[in-house]
Coordinates of C-alpha atoms and ligand atoms in Angstrom, one line a residue:
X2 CA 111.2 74.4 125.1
X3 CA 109.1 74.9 121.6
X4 CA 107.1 72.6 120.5
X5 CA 109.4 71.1 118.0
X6 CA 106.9 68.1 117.3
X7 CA 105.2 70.5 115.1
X8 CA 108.0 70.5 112.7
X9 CA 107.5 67.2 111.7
X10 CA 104.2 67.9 109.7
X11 CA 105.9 71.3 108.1
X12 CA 109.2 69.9 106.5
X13 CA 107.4 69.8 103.5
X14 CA 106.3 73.2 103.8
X15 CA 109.6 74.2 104.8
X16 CA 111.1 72.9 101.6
X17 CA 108.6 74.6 99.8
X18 CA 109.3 77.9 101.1
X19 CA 113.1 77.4 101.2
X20 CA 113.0 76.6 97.0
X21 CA 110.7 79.7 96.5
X22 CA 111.9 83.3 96.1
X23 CA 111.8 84.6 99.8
X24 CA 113.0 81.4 101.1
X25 CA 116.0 81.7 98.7
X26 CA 117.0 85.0 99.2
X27 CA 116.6 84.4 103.1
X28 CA 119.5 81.6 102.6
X29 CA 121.6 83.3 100.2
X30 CA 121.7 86.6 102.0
X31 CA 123.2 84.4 105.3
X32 CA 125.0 82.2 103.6
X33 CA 127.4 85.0 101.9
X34 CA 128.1 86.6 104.6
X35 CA 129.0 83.2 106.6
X36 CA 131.8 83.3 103.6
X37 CA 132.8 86.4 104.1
X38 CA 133.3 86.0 107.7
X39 CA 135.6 82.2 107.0
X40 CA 138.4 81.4 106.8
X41 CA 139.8 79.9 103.6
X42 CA 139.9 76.3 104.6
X43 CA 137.8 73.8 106.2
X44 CA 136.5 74.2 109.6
X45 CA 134.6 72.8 112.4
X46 CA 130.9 73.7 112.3
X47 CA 127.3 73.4 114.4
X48 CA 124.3 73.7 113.0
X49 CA 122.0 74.0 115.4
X50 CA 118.1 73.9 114.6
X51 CA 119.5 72.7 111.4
X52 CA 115.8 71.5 110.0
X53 CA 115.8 70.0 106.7
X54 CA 119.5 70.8 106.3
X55 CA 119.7 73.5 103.8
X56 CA 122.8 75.4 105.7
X57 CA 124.2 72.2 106.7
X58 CA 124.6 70.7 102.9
X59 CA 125.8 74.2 102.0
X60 CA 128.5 74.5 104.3
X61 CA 129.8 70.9 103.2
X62 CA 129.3 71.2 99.9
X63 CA 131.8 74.4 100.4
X64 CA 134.5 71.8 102.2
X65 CA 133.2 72.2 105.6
X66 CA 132.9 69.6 108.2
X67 CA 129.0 70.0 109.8
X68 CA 127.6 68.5 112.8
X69 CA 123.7 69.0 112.4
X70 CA 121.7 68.9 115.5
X71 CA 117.7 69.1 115.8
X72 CA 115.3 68.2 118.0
X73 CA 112.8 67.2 115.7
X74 CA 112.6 63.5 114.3
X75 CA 110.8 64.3 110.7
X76 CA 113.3 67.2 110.3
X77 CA 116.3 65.1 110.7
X78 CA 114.9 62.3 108.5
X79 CA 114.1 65.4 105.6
X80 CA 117.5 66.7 106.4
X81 CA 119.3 62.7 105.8
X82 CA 117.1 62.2 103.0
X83 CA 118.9 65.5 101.1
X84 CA 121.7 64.3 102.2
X85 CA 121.5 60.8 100.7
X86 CA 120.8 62.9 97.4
X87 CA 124.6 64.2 97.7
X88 CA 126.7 61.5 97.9
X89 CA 129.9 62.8 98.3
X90 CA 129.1 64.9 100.8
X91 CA 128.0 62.2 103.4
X92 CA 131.8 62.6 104.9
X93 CA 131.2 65.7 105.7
X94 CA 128.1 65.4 108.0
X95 CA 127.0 63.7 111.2
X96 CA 123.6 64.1 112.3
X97 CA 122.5 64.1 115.8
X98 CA 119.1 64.1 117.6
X99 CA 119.7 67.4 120.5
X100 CA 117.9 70.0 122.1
X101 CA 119.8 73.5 121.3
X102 CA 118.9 74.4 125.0
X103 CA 121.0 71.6 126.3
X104 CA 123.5 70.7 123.7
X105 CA 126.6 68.9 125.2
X106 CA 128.9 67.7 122.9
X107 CA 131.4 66.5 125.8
X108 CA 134.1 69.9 125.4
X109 CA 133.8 69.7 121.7
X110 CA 134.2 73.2 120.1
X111 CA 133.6 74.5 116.9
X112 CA 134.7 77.4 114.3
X113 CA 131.1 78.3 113.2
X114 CA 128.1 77.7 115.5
X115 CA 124.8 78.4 113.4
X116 CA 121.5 78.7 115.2
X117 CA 119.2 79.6 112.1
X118 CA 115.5 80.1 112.6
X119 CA 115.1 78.6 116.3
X120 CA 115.2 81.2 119.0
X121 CA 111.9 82.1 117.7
X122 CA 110.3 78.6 118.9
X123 CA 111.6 78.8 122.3
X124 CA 110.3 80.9 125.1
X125 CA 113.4 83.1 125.4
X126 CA 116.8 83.6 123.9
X127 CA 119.5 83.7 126.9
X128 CA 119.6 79.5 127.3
X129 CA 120.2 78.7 124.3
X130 CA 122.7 81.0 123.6
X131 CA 124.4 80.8 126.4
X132 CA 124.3 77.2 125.4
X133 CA 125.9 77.7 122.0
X134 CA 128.2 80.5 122.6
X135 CA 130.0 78.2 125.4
X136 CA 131.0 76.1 122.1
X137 CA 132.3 78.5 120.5
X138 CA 136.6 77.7 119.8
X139 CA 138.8 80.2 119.8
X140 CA 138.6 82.6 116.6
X141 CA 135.3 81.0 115.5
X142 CA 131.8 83.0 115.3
X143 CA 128.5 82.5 116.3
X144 CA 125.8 82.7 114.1
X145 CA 122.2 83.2 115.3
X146 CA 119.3 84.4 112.5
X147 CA 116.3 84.9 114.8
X148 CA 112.8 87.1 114.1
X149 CA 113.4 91.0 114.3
X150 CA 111.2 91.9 117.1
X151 CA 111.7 95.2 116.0
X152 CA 110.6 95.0 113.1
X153 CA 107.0 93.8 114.9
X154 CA 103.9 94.5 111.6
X155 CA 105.6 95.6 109.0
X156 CA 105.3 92.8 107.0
X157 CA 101.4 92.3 107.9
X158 CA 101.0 96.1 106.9
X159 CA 102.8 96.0 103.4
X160 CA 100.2 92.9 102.9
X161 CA 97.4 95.3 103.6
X162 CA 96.7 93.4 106.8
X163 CA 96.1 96.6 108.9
X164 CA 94.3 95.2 112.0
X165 CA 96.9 92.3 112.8
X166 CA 99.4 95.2 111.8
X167 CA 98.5 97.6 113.8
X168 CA 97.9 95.1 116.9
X169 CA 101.5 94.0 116.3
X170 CA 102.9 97.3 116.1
X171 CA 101.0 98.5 119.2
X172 CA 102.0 95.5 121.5
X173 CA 105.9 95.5 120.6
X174 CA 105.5 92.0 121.4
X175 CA 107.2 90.3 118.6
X176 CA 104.6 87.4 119.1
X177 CA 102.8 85.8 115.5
X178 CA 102.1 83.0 113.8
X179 CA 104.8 82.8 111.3
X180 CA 104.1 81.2 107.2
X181 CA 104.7 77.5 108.9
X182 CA 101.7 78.1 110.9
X183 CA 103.5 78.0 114.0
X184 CA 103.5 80.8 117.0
X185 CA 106.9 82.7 116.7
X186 CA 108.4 85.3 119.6
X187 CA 110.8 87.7 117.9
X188 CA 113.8 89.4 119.6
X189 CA 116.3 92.5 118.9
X190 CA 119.7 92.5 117.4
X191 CA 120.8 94.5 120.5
X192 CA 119.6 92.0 123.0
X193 CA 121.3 88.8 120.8
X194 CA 124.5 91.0 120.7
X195 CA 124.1 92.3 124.5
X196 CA 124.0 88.3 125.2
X197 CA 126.9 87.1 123.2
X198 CA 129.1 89.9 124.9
X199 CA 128.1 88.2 127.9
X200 CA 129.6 85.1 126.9
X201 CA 132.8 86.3 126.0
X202 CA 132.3 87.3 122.5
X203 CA 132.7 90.0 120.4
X204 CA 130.0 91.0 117.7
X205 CA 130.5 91.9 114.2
X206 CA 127.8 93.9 111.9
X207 CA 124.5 92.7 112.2
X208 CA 122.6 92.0 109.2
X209 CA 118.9 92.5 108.4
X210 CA 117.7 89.3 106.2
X211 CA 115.0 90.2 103.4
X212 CA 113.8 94.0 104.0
X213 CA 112.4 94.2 100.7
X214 CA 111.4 91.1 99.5
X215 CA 109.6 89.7 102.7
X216 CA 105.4 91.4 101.3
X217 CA 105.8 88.7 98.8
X218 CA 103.3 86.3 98.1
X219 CA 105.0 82.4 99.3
X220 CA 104.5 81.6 95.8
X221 CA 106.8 84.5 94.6
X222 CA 109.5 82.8 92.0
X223 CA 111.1 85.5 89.9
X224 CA 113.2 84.5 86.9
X225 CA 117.0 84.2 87.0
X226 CA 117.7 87.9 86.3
X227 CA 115.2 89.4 88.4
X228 CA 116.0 87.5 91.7
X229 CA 119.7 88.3 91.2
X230 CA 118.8 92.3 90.9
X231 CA 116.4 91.9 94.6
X232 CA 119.4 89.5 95.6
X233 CA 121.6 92.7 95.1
X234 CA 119.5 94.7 96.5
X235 CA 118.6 93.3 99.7
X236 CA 122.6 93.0 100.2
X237 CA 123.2 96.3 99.6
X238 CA 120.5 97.5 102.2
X239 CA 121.2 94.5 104.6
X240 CA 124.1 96.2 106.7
X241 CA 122.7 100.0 106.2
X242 CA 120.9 102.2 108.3
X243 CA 118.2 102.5 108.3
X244 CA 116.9 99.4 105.9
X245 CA 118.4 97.0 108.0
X246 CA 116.1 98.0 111.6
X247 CA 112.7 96.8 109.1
X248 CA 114.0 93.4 108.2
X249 CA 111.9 90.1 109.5
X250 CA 114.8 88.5 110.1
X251 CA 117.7 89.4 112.2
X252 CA 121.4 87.8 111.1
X253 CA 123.7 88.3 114.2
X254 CA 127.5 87.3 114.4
X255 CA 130.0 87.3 117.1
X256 CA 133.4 86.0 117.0
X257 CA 135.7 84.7 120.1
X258 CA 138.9 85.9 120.4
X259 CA 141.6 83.8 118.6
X260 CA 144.0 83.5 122.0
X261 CA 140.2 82.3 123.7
X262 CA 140.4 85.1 126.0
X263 CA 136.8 86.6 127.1
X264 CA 135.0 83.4 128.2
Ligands
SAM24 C1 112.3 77.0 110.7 S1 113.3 75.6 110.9 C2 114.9 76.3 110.5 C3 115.9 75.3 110.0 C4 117.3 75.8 109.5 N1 118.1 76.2 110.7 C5 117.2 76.9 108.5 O1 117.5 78.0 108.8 O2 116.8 76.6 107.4 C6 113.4 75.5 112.7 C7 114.1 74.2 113.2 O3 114.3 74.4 114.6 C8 114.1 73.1 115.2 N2 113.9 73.4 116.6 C9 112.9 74.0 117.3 N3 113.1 74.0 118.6 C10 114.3 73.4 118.8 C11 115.0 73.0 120.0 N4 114.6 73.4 121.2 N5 116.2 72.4 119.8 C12 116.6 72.0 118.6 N6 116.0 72.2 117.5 C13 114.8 72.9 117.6 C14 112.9 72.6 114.5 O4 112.7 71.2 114.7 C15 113.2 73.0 113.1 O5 113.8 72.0 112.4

């Protein structure tokens, strides 16, 4: 498992970077295509990893019905204290205190299962997804956002940092210290679709989160009409060839089959 006490002394930062420009476009990119892939109604959702609860208060506060799992104490406090902030949207969340790796929620299935910004903490990918995928209900999707291993330097070199770049870029390994200060393991699209398959689902387009955006400095905060332009951007080049392969940030999504067959 990762070592999730670290998140307790970066919620802050986390916030920080989640209200700045990259952070933003990061969440809005997944969060319109999790619309585009619901239904038009309320449904049944997991967010798993769900840190200081940005997905989780966006998916109520669009009529959905979130259960918000992490394993880290000062995240789930961050995550309840936003919460208390939105009132009328206390209905339409229940926090829990879980490890995505072992996740039982007694044959409880959901619609949406979102595991945003977690695989990269943990030492491999299959467990966890195995994990989440087996709570997948018929018809629903999971969601995973993970680090693009493939996509290994790219960022470091757009920054000018050559040495780390080229280092990253030589090894393949995926492995960095990511903005929060924490070591980060990356993995491939292929390999998170290759392991939903084997759980029975079917993948949809993958999306690459923040190709163009993601040299900026953490303090990048462009005004109104200038993040809506990258915001349009980065959409546009998020499911093409080839922008999509040199993203940081890979959005996968696979859906069960509504008659439950394949797992
Ligand atoms: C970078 S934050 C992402 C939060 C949120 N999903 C998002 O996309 O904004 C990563 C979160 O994963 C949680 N986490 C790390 N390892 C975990 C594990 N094994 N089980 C559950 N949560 C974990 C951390 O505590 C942290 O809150």
């Amino acid at each position: 498992m990762a070592a999730v006490t670290d998140f307790a002394a970066v919620g802050a930062a986390y916030d920080a970077y989640s209200t700045g420009g990259r952070g933003r476009l990061r969440h809005d990119l997944v969060f319109r295509r999790l619309q585009a892939e619901l239904p038009d109604r309320p449904v049944r959702v997991l967010d798993a990893g769900c840190g200081t609860g940005e997905m989780t208060l966006r998916l109520a506060a669009a009529g959905h019905r979130v259960t918000a799992a992490d394993a880290s104490d000062g995240m789930l406090a961050a995550a309840t204290s936003r919460l208390s902030a939105r009132p009328e949207l206390a209905a339409h969340v229940r926090f829990l205190r879980a490890d995505v790796e072992v996740l039982e929620f007694g044959g409880e299935r959901f619609d949406l299962v979102c595991c945003h910004g977690v695989l990269m903490y943990l030492d491999e990918p299959a467990t966890a997804v195995a994990r989440l995928a087996g709570m997948v209900a018929p018809g629903g999707v999971l969601s995973i956002l993970a680090k693009n291993r493939a996509a290994s330097g790219f960022r470091e070199a757009l920054r000018g940092e050559y040495a780390l770049a080229r280092d990253l870029i030589e090894s393949g390994t995926g492995v960095s210290v990511g903005h929060l200060g924490v070591r980060t393991r990356g993995d491939t699209a292929e390999e998170l679709d290759r392991l939903a398959t084997e759980h029975g689902l079917t993948p949809l387009p993958w999306q690459g989160v923040r190709i163009l955006n993601d040299h900026r400095a953490q303090e990048w905060s462009p005004e109104p009409d200038e993040y809506a332009s990258a915001l349009e951007t980065e959409w546009a080049a998020s499911t093409r060839d080839p922008y999509r392969h040199l993203a940081p940030l890979v959005h996968t999504l696979a859906r069960r089959a509504p008659d439950g067959s394949g797992g």
